[in-house]
Amino acid sequence: MKNLKLILFLFSINTAIFAQDAPAPVLSLSPEHPNPGDEVTITYNAANGPLANAMYVNGVVYTFDNFKWRADDISLKAAGDKKWETKMKLSNHASFINCVFKSDTIVDKGEKFPNGYMFAQVPGSYTGWGILRSRAFQNEVPNVVHDSAYIADQVGLMWINYELQYHPESRKKVFYYGLKLKQLASGKDEGAAIKKELRGLLADPNLDNTTQYDIQKTLFLLENPADKVFTDSVQKVLVTKYPYGVLARDRQIQKVFNETDFKTKVKLFADFEKNFPQSKFEDVYTDYESLFYDKMVKSIVYGYIVNNKDYDYALNSVKKVSFGNLLDYHWHLVSIPYDRDHEGTEKANIETLKKYADIFMAELENRLTFVPKMYAGKLSLKEWQDQALQMLAREYFTYAKLAETTKNYDVEEKYLAKIKPLFGYNDATYNEVYARMLIRKGQTADAKNYMALAVKQNQVTPEILASLKELYLKDGGTTAGFDAYLESLKSLNNIEEHKKKVISELVNLPIAGFDLESSKGGRVKLADQKGKIVVLDFWAMWCGPCKNAMPGMKMAVDKYKNDPNVKFYFVDTMEYIKDYKEQTQAFIKEKGFDFNVLYDGKNPKTGKMDVAYEQYAKAFQFSGIPEKMIIDANGKLRWMSNGYFGSPSELVDEISIVVEHLKAEKK
């Protein structure tokens, strides 16, 4: 009894008041009392839960194994009476499992009583059950319980208490949880207890990475300024006893990150990689690593590129860097140059981009075969792959477009298929590329059906409309009947909702005039446009989104080209190169845009070529381009839109909704 009291002195609390009866479980195991390492049958009774009518059920089993979380995907089979079953082998040190069941977007977490099972005979069982439901650790454990399942800090402390009562050997594994919950539950400064516990731990000469980091986290519980001396002394002991340990590594990460001299930074980073190899720290992911490690690596990689024009360092580091950094490599070294080349902003060497993309993409695909350590225990492999797809979608699309450009059509088709669940029908540029792929393969019926659904979603480009018209005519349609056919494909609900939204954005504000040079000769004054509806589009040669919006603007210009009372002016603003007028005209000619470009004048206050843009941005409180403005026949500003959201057809509809509304007003 004396020894038991010694073990529990730190976490003592009256637990009787927290006893509660749980409802009949929806989770059962067979055999009824399995041991770690056994093969078990998991039965899920969905009868009274959110998946009662599910056609299929998948799930994830979160296991607390040797005080570490792991997550395993499961797929269940129907077993009658709304029950579902699967078999799985328990891990060898399983102490607690928690199951989450899913079907489509519906999830059963168990609400107030999670679908958990304790192996009470195994160290860690009470801890796993307690910390999973404690808000204090929601960022450190799988975030998989329903909000109603969270327990009070006193109850969480009760479960740590039970852990130490039945498994006193767990103390080194649970001290951090117990101390944090004790401090939260008491609402008092527990510095004395914290210091006593840490002194005892530091006497151990063989602390593993996890325990070292738990000590670091525990030090953050000491909030009294008077505790700084103790905190410093503990950190000094950790760095001295473990010069290649967790805290020493954190400090070195910060040192390399903060170094401003590139050559010194490179030397420090080389020493860091030698002294703190990643393979020795797979079991711990610290806050410092989360905040600074990737930034530290990027500063080295991009430093080589900026300072030395050396891309080989990035290409040769792909096996060592994080998934996030790989994604960043592909974005900066492939997607951005490819997009700028496609937009006409700056030229890129397509073969070089392909070389880089092949290297980065091969490693990105490899990373989908295992869960990165930052998500270890929190995401299953399938959950990681689903999350990674969201992160990769933009890069996959670039890779597909690059494959099309280089005529690697099998690769293009593969990567378009990967992102179709995310982009299909709902992204105008994707729809254009996908339809073009179908037409190239001779799948014209599929292409026509696909483009028709894209029209329904109002996510089409001029190329899609041209291709759809060509197929429509081949199928016996007439030129005169195409517009009616196109209208028949559109969703009336979408049209009405879009119209309602745009009309709600209308304003009625006075607007100052302008007097700007026109690319078509002479000057254009806003004061001379009275009686006409004027559409202004502020853009620049260096602005990718501005250029991406121009196919939609061309559709709008073409729609109203025979209407003398609707004028479109494209105000080229904030240019900084001497020959911007020549470059602007070359770009407009190359793209086949018959636009009336106005050149923004020199701002007397700043010397920049933004006199009209600057006065409007200040008056109407916007920033950035593209910026669209529509002025009515009375010279009042009626509508503004900043940015571009990717659909030419949606953009022309917005312009048309406003123009037609203003025409109706005039009548």
CSV table of C-alpha atoms in Angstrom, one decimal, residues 106-500:
chain,number,residue,atom,x,y,z
A,106,ILE,CA,-21.3,9.9,-43.4
A,107,VAL,CA,-19.1,9.0,-40.4
A,108,ASP,CA,-19.9,7.2,-37.2
A,109,LYS,CA,-17.5,8.2,-34.4
A,110,GLY,CA,-19.7,6.8,-31.7
A,111,GLU,CA,-20.8,10.3,-30.5
A,112,LYS,CA,-20.7,10.5,-26.7
A,113,PHE,CA,-19.3,6.9,-26.4
A,114,PRO,CA,-16.6,6.3,-29.0
A,115,ASN,CA,-16.3,2.8,-30.5
A,116,GLY,CA,-13.4,1.8,-28.3
A,117,TYR,CA,-12.1,-1.4,-26.7
A,118,MET,CA,-9.6,-1.6,-23.9
A,119,PHE,CA,-7.1,-4.3,-23.4
A,120,ALA,CA,-6.9,-3.6,-19.7
A,121,GLN,CA,-4.1,-6.1,-19.1
A,122,VAL,CA,-1.7,-4.2,-21.4
A,123,PRO,CA,0.3,-1.1,-20.3
A,124,GLY,CA,-1.2,2.0,-22.0
A,125,SER,CA,-4.8,0.9,-22.1
A,126,TYR,CA,-6.1,3.4,-19.6
A,127,THR,CA,-3.9,6.2,-21.0
A,128,GLY,CA,-5.1,5.6,-24.5
A,129,TRP,CA,-8.8,5.7,-23.5
A,130,GLY,CA,-8.2,8.9,-21.4
A,131,ILE,CA,-6.1,11.0,-23.7
A,132,LEU,CA,-8.1,10.2,-26.8
A,133,ARG,CA,-11.1,12.0,-25.2
A,134,SER,CA,-9.1,14.9,-23.5
A,135,ARG,CA,-9.2,18.2,-25.3
A,136,ALA,CA,-5.8,19.0,-23.8
A,137,PHE,CA,-4.3,16.5,-26.2
A,138,GLN,CA,-6.5,16.9,-29.3
A,139,ASN,CA,-3.6,18.0,-31.4
A,140,GLU,CA,-1.4,15.2,-30.2
A,141,VAL,CA,-3.7,12.2,-30.7
A,142,PRO,CA,-6.0,11.1,-33.6
A,143,ASN,CA,-8.7,13.7,-33.8
A,144,VAL,CA,-11.5,11.2,-34.2
A,145,VAL,CA,-14.0,11.5,-31.4
A,146,HIS,CA,-17.2,13.3,-31.5
A,147,ASP,CA,-17.4,16.7,-29.6
A,148,SER,CA,-19.8,15.2,-27.1
A,149,ALA,CA,-17.2,12.5,-26.2
A,150,TYR,CA,-14.7,14.9,-24.7
A,151,ILE,CA,-14.2,14.5,-21.0
A,152,ALA,CA,-13.3,16.9,-18.2
A,153,ASP,CA,-9.7,17.3,-17.2
A,154,GLN,CA,-10.4,15.7,-13.9
A,155,VAL,CA,-11.8,12.6,-15.7
A,156,GLY,CA,-8.8,12.4,-18.0
A,157,LEU,CA,-6.6,12.5,-14.9
A,158,MET,CA,-8.6,9.7,-13.4
A,159,TRP,CA,-7.7,7.5,-16.3
A,160,ILE,CA,-4.0,8.3,-15.9
A,161,ASN,CA,-4.5,7.5,-12.2
A,162,TYR,CA,-5.9,4.1,-13.2
A,163,GLU,CA,-2.9,3.5,-15.6
A,164,LEU,CA,-0.4,4.0,-12.7
A,165,GLN,CA,-2.5,1.9,-10.3
A,166,TYR,CA,-2.6,-1.1,-12.6
A,167,HIS,CA,0.6,-0.5,-14.7
A,168,PRO,CA,3.1,1.4,-12.5
A,169,GLU,CA,5.8,0.6,-15.0
A,170,SER,CA,4.0,3.1,-17.4
A,171,ARG,CA,5.1,6.1,-15.4
A,172,LYS,CA,7.9,7.2,-17.7
A,173,LYS,CA,5.5,7.0,-20.6
A,174,VAL,CA,2.6,9.0,-19.0
A,175,PHE,CA,4.2,11.6,-16.8
A,176,TYR,CA,3.6,14.4,-19.3
A,177,TYR,CA,-0.1,13.6,-19.7
A,178,GLY,CA,-0.6,13.3,-16.0
A,179,LEU,CA,1.2,16.5,-15.1
A,180,LYS,CA,-0.6,18.5,-17.8
A,181,LEU,CA,-4.0,17.2,-16.7
A,182,LYS,CA,-3.2,17.7,-13.0
A,183,GLN,CA,-2.3,21.4,-13.6
A,184,LEU,CA,-5.5,21.9,-15.8
A,185,ALA,CA,-7.7,20.1,-13.3
A,186,SER,CA,-6.5,21.9,-10.2
A,187,GLY,CA,-6.2,25.3,-11.8
A,188,LYS,CA,-3.2,26.0,-9.7
A,189,ASP,CA,0.5,26.2,-10.1
A,190,GLU,CA,1.8,22.7,-9.9
A,191,GLY,CA,5.4,23.7,-10.3
A,192,ALA,CA,6.7,21.8,-7.3
A,193,ALA,CA,5.2,18.5,-8.5
A,194,ILE,CA,6.5,19.1,-12.0
A,195,LYS,CA,10.0,19.8,-10.9
A,196,LYS,CA,10.1,16.8,-8.6
A,197,GLU,CA,9.0,14.5,-11.4
A,198,LEU,CA,11.5,15.9,-13.9
A,199,ARG,CA,14.4,15.7,-11.5
A,200,GLY,CA,13.6,12.0,-11.1
A,201,LEU,CA,13.5,11.4,-14.8
A,202,LEU,CA,16.7,13.2,-15.5
A,203,ALA,CA,18.5,10.7,-13.3
A,204,ASP,CA,17.8,8.1,-15.9
A,205,PRO,CA,20.8,7.9,-18.3
A,206,ASN,CA,18.9,6.3,-21.2
A,207,LEU,CA,16.0,8.5,-22.1
A,208,ASP,CA,14.6,7.8,-25.6
A,209,ASN,CA,13.5,10.5,-28.0
A,210,THR,CA,9.9,10.4,-27.0
A,211,THR,CA,10.7,10.9,-23.3
A,212,GLN,CA,13.2,13.7,-24.1
A,213,TYR,CA,10.5,15.5,-26.0
A,214,ASP,CA,7.9,14.8,-23.3
A,215,ILE,CA,10.3,16.5,-20.8
A,216,GLN,CA,10.6,19.5,-23.2
A,217,LYS,CA,6.8,19.7,-23.4
A,218,THR,CA,6.4,19.5,-19.7
A,219,LEU,CA,8.7,22.4,-19.2
A,220,PHE,CA,6.1,24.6,-21.0
A,221,LEU,CA,3.8,23.9,-18.1
A,222,LEU,CA,6.0,26.0,-15.9
A,223,GLU,CA,4.5,29.5,-16.4
A,224,ASN,CA,6.0,31.3,-13.4
A,225,PRO,CA,8.9,33.6,-14.4
A,226,ALA,CA,10.7,32.3,-11.3
A,227,ASP,CA,10.8,28.8,-12.9
A,228,LYS,CA,13.1,30.0,-15.7
A,229,VAL,CA,16.2,29.1,-13.8
A,230,PHE,CA,14.9,25.5,-13.4
A,231,THR,CA,13.8,25.3,-17.1
A,232,ASP,CA,17.2,26.5,-18.2
A,233,SER,CA,19.0,23.9,-16.0
A,234,VAL,CA,16.8,21.1,-17.3
A,235,GLN,CA,17.5,22.1,-20.9
A,236,LYS,CA,21.2,22.3,-20.2
A,237,VAL,CA,21.1,18.8,-18.8
A,238,LEU,CA,19.3,17.5,-21.9
A,239,VAL,CA,21.7,19.1,-24.3
A,240,THR,CA,24.7,17.9,-22.2
A,241,LYS,CA,23.6,14.3,-21.7
A,242,TYR,CA,22.1,14.0,-25.2
A,243,PRO,CA,24.3,16.2,-27.5
A,244,TYR,CA,22.7,14.5,-30.5
A,245,GLY,CA,19.2,14.3,-28.9
A,246,VAL,CA,15.9,16.0,-29.5
A,247,LEU,CA,16.5,19.3,-27.9
A,248,ALA,CA,20.0,19.7,-29.4
A,249,ARG,CA,18.4,19.0,-32.8
A,250,ASP,CA,15.7,21.6,-32.3
A,251,ARG,CA,18.3,24.2,-31.4
A,252,GLN,CA,20.4,23.3,-34.4
A,253,ILE,CA,17.3,23.6,-36.7
A,254,GLN,CA,16.7,27.1,-35.3
A,255,LYS,CA,20.4,28.0,-35.7
A,256,VAL,CA,20.6,26.9,-39.4
A,257,PHE,CA,17.2,28.6,-40.1
A,258,ASN,CA,18.3,31.9,-38.6
A,259,GLU,CA,21.8,32.1,-40.3
A,260,THR,CA,21.8,34.8,-42.9
A,261,ASP,CA,25.1,34.1,-44.6
A,262,PHE,CA,24.5,31.5,-47.3
A,263,LYS,CA,27.9,29.8,-47.3
A,264,THR,CA,27.8,29.5,-43.5
A,265,LYS,CA,24.2,28.2,-43.7
A,266,VAL,CA,25.3,25.5,-46.1
A,267,LYS,CA,28.1,24.4,-43.8
A,268,LEU,CA,25.8,24.4,-40.8
A,269,PHE,CA,23.3,22.4,-42.7
A,270,ALA,CA,25.9,19.8,-43.8
A,271,ASP,CA,26.9,19.4,-40.1
A,272,PHE,CA,23.2,19.1,-39.1
A,273,GLU,CA,22.6,16.3,-41.6
A,274,LYS,CA,25.6,14.4,-40.4
A,275,ASN,CA,24.9,14.8,-36.6
A,276,PHE,CA,21.1,14.5,-36.7
A,277,PRO,CA,20.1,12.1,-39.5
A,278,GLN,CA,16.4,12.0,-40.2
A,279,SER,CA,16.3,8.2,-39.7
A,280,LYS,CA,17.1,8.6,-36.0
A,281,PHE,CA,14.2,10.9,-35.4
A,282,GLU,CA,11.3,9.1,-37.1
A,283,ASP,CA,9.7,8.5,-33.7
A,284,VAL,CA,9.3,12.2,-32.7
A,285,TYR,CA,7.9,15.3,-34.4
A,286,THR,CA,8.6,18.4,-32.4
A,287,ASP,CA,7.0,21.9,-32.7
A,288,TYR,CA,10.4,23.3,-33.8
A,289,GLU,CA,10.6,20.7,-36.6
A,290,SER,CA,7.0,21.6,-37.6
A,291,LEU,CA,7.7,25.3,-37.7
A,292,PHE,CA,11.2,25.5,-39.1
A,293,TYR,CA,12.6,22.3,-40.6
A,294,ASP,CA,11.0,22.6,-44.0
A,295,LYS,CA,11.7,26.4,-44.1
A,296,MET,CA,15.4,25.6,-43.3
A,297,VAL,CA,15.7,23.1,-46.1
A,298,LYS,CA,13.9,25.4,-48.6
A,299,SER,CA,16.3,28.3,-47.7
A,300,ILE,CA,19.2,26.0,-48.7
A,301,VAL,CA,17.6,24.7,-51.9
A,302,TYR,CA,16.4,28.0,-53.2
A,303,GLY,CA,19.6,29.7,-52.1
A,304,TYR,CA,21.5,27.4,-54.5
A,305,ILE,CA,19.1,28.3,-57.2
A,306,VAL,CA,19.1,32.1,-56.6
A,307,ASN,CA,22.8,32.5,-55.8
A,308,ASN,CA,24.4,29.9,-58.0
A,309,LYS,CA,21.7,29.0,-60.7
A,310,ASP,CA,22.2,25.5,-59.4
A,311,TYR,CA,19.1,23.4,-59.7
A,312,ASP,CA,20.9,20.1,-59.2
A,313,TYR,CA,20.8,20.5,-55.4
A,314,ALA,CA,17.0,20.5,-55.5
A,315,LEU,CA,16.9,17.5,-58.0
A,316,ASN,CA,19.4,15.5,-55.9
A,317,SER,CA,17.6,16.1,-52.6
A,318,VAL,CA,14.2,14.7,-53.5
A,319,LYS,CA,14.7,11.5,-51.4
A,320,LYS,CA,15.5,13.5,-48.3
A,321,VAL,CA,13.0,16.3,-48.2
A,322,SER,CA,9.4,16.4,-46.9
A,323,PHE,CA,6.3,15.8,-49.0
A,324,GLY,CA,5.5,19.5,-48.5
A,325,ASN,CA,8.8,20.6,-49.9
A,326,LEU,CA,8.6,18.3,-52.8
A,327,LEU,CA,5.2,19.8,-53.6
A,328,ASP,CA,6.8,23.3,-53.3
A,329,TYR,CA,9.6,22.2,-55.7
A,330,HIS,CA,7.1,21.2,-58.3
A,331,TRP,CA,5.0,24.3,-57.9
A,332,HIS,CA,8.0,26.8,-58.2
A,333,LEU,CA,10.2,24.9,-60.7
A,334,VAL,CA,7.5,23.4,-62.9
A,335,SER,CA,4.0,24.8,-62.5
A,336,ILE,CA,4.8,28.5,-62.3
A,337,PRO,CA,7.2,28.5,-65.3
A,338,TYR,CA,4.7,26.3,-67.3
A,339,ASP,CA,1.8,28.6,-66.5
A,340,ARG,CA,3.9,31.8,-67.3
A,341,ASP,CA,4.9,30.2,-70.6
A,342,HIS,CA,1.4,29.3,-71.4
A,343,GLU,CA,0.1,32.8,-70.5
A,344,GLY,CA,2.8,34.4,-72.5
A,345,THR,CA,4.3,36.1,-69.5
A,346,GLU,CA,7.8,34.6,-69.9
A,347,LYS,CA,9.3,31.8,-72.0
A,348,ALA,CA,10.2,28.4,-70.4
A,349,ASN,CA,12.1,25.4,-71.8
A,350,ILE,CA,9.5,22.7,-71.9
A,351,GLU,CA,12.0,19.8,-72.0
A,352,THR,CA,13.7,21.2,-68.9
A,353,LEU,CA,10.3,21.4,-67.1
A,354,LYS,CA,9.6,17.9,-68.1
A,355,LYS,CA,12.9,16.7,-66.7
A,356,TYR,CA,12.2,18.4,-63.4
A,357,ALA,CA,8.6,17.3,-63.3
A,358,ASP,CA,9.5,13.6,-63.9
A,359,ILE,CA,11.9,13.6,-61.0
A,360,PHE,CA,9.6,15.4,-58.6
A,361,MET,CA,6.5,13.5,-59.6
A,362,ALA,CA,8.1,10.1,-59.3
A,363,GLU,CA,9.1,10.8,-55.7
A,364,LEU,CA,5.7,12.4,-54.9
A,365,GLU,CA,4.0,9.2,-56.0
A,366,ASN,CA,6.4,7.2,-53.9
A,367,ARG,CA,5.4,9.2,-50.8
A,368,LEU,CA,1.8,8.0,-51.3
A,369,THR,CA,2.9,4.5,-50.2
A,370,PHE,CA,3.4,5.5,-46.6
A,371,VAL,CA,2.1,8.0,-44.1
A,372,PRO,CA,4.6,10.9,-43.3
A,373,LYS,CA,5.7,11.1,-39.7
A,374,MET,CA,3.8,14.3,-39.2
A,375,TYR,CA,0.6,12.4,-39.7
A,376,ALA,CA,1.7,9.1,-38.3
A,377,GLY,CA,-1.0,7.6,-36.1
A,378,LYS,CA,-3.4,10.4,-37.0
A,379,LEU,CA,-4.2,9.4,-40.6
A,380,SER,CA,-4.5,5.9,-42.1
A,381,LEU,CA,-2.8,5.2,-45.4
A,382,LYS,CA,-6.1,5.8,-47.3
A,383,GLU,CA,-6.9,9.0,-45.4
A,384,TRP,CA,-3.4,10.2,-46.2
A,385,GLN,CA,-3.8,9.4,-49.8
A,386,ASP,CA,-7.1,11.2,-50.0
A,387,GLN,CA,-5.6,14.3,-48.3
A,388,ALA,CA,-2.5,14.1,-50.5
A,389,LEU,CA,-4.7,14.1,-53.6
A,390,GLN,CA,-6.2,17.4,-52.6
A,391,MET,CA,-2.7,18.8,-52.1
A,392,LEU,CA,-1.4,17.3,-55.3
A,393,ALA,CA,-4.3,18.1,-57.6
A,394,ARG,CA,-2.9,21.3,-59.0
A,395,GLU,CA,0.5,19.7,-59.6
A,396,TYR,CA,-1.1,16.6,-61.2
A,397,PHE,CA,-3.0,19.0,-63.6
A,398,THR,CA,0.2,20.8,-64.6
A,399,TYR,CA,1.9,17.4,-65.1
A,400,ALA,CA,-1.0,16.3,-67.3
A,401,LYS,CA,-0.8,19.5,-69.4
A,402,LEU,CA,2.9,19.2,-69.7
A,403,ALA,CA,2.5,15.6,-70.9
A,404,GLU,CA,0.0,16.8,-73.5
A,405,THR,CA,2.4,19.5,-74.7
A,406,THR,CA,5.2,16.9,-75.1
A,407,LYS,CA,2.8,14.3,-76.6
A,408,ASN,CA,3.0,11.8,-73.8
A,409,TYR,CA,-0.7,11.1,-74.1
A,410,ASP,CA,-0.8,8.0,-71.9
A,411,VAL,CA,0.7,10.0,-69.0
A,412,GLU,CA,-1.7,12.9,-69.7
A,413,GLU,CA,-4.7,10.5,-69.5
A,414,LYS,CA,-3.5,8.9,-66.3
A,415,TYR,CA,-3.1,12.2,-64.4
A,416,LEU,CA,-6.3,13.7,-65.8
A,417,ALA,CA,-8.1,10.6,-64.4
A,418,LYS,CA,-6.5,11.0,-61.0
A,419,ILE,CA,-8.0,14.5,-60.5
A,420,LYS,CA,-11.3,14.0,-62.4
A,421,PRO,CA,-13.2,13.5,-59.1
A,422,LEU,CA,-12.0,16.9,-58.0
A,423,PHE,CA,-11.9,18.9,-61.2
A,424,GLY,CA,-14.3,17.1,-63.6
A,425,TYR,CA,-17.0,19.3,-64.9
A,426,ASN,CA,-16.2,22.0,-62.3
A,427,ASP,CA,-13.1,23.5,-63.7
A,428,ALA,CA,-13.2,25.2,-67.1
A,429,THR,CA,-9.6,24.7,-68.0
A,430,TYR,CA,-9.6,21.0,-66.9
A,431,ASN,CA,-12.8,20.5,-69.0
A,432,GLU,CA,-11.1,21.9,-72.0
A,433,VAL,CA,-8.1,19.6,-71.7
A,434,TYR,CA,-10.2,16.6,-70.8
A,435,ALA,CA,-12.5,17.1,-73.8
A,436,ARG,CA,-9.6,17.6,-76.1
A,437,MET,CA,-8.2,14.3,-74.9
A,438,LEU,CA,-11.4,12.5,-75.6
A,439,ILE,CA,-11.7,14.0,-79.1
A,440,ARG,CA,-8.1,13.1,-79.9
A,441,LYS,CA,-8.9,9.5,-78.9
A,442,GLY,CA,-11.9,9.5,-81.2
A,443,GLN,CA,-14.4,9.3,-78.3
A,444,THR,CA,-16.5,12.0,-79.8
A,445,ALA,CA,-19.8,10.8,-78.2
A,446,ASP,CA,-18.1,10.8,-74.8
A,447,ALA,CA,-16.6,14.2,-75.5
A,448,LYS,CA,-19.9,15.7,-76.5
A,449,ASN,CA,-21.6,14.4,-73.4
A,450,TYR,CA,-18.8,15.6,-71.2
A,451,MET,CA,-18.9,19.1,-72.7
A,452,ALA,CA,-22.6,19.2,-72.3
A,453,LEU,CA,-22.3,18.6,-68.6
A,454,ALA,CA,-19.6,21.2,-68.4
A,455,VAL,CA,-22.0,23.7,-70.0
A,456,LYS,CA,-24.5,22.8,-67.3
A,457,GLN,CA,-22.0,23.7,-64.6
A,458,ASN,CA,-21.1,26.9,-66.5
A,459,GLN,CA,-17.5,25.9,-66.7
A,460,VAL,CA,-16.5,26.1,-70.4
A,461,THR,CA,-14.0,27.9,-72.5
A,462,PRO,CA,-14.3,29.3,-76.1
A,463,GLU,CA,-12.5,26.1,-77.3
A,464,ILE,CA,-15.1,23.9,-75.6
A,465,LEU,CA,-17.9,25.8,-77.3
A,466,ALA,CA,-16.2,25.6,-80.7
A,467,SER,CA,-15.6,21.8,-80.3
A,468,LEU,CA,-19.2,21.3,-79.0
A,469,LYS,CA,-20.5,23.2,-82.0
A,470,GLU,CA,-18.4,21.2,-84.4
A,471,LEU,CA,-19.7,17.9,-82.9
A,472,TYR,CA,-23.3,19.2,-82.9
A,473,LEU,CA,-23.1,20.1,-86.6
A,474,LYS,CA,-21.6,16.7,-87.4
A,475,ASP,CA,-24.6,15.0,-85.6
A,476,GLY,CA,-27.0,16.8,-87.9
A,477,GLY,CA,-27.5,20.1,-86.1
A,478,THR,CA,-27.7,23.4,-87.8
A,479,THR,CA,-25.7,26.6,-87.2
A,480,ALA,CA,-29.0,28.5,-86.6
A,481,GLY,CA,-30.0,25.9,-84.0
A,482,PHE,CA,-26.8,25.8,-82.0
A,483,ASP,CA,-27.6,28.7,-79.6
A,484,ALA,CA,-30.9,27.1,-78.7
A,485,TYR,CA,-29.2,23.8,-78.2
A,486,LEU,CA,-26.6,25.5,-76.0
A,487,GLU,CA,-29.3,27.2,-73.9
A,488,SER,CA,-31.1,23.8,-73.4
A,489,LEU,CA,-28.0,22.4,-71.8
A,490,LYS,CA,-27.7,25.0,-69.1
A,491,SER,CA,-29.1,24.6,-65.6
A,492,LEU,CA,-32.0,27.1,-65.0
A,493,ASN,CA,-31.4,26.9,-61.3
A,494,ASN,CA,-27.7,27.8,-61.7
A,495,ILE,CA,-28.6,30.6,-64.1
A,496,GLU,CA,-31.1,32.2,-61.7
A,497,GLU,CA,-28.8,31.8,-58.6
A,498,HIS,CA,-25.9,33.4,-60.5
A,499,LYS,CA,-28.1,36.2,-61.7
A,500,LYS,CA,-29.4,36.8,-58.2
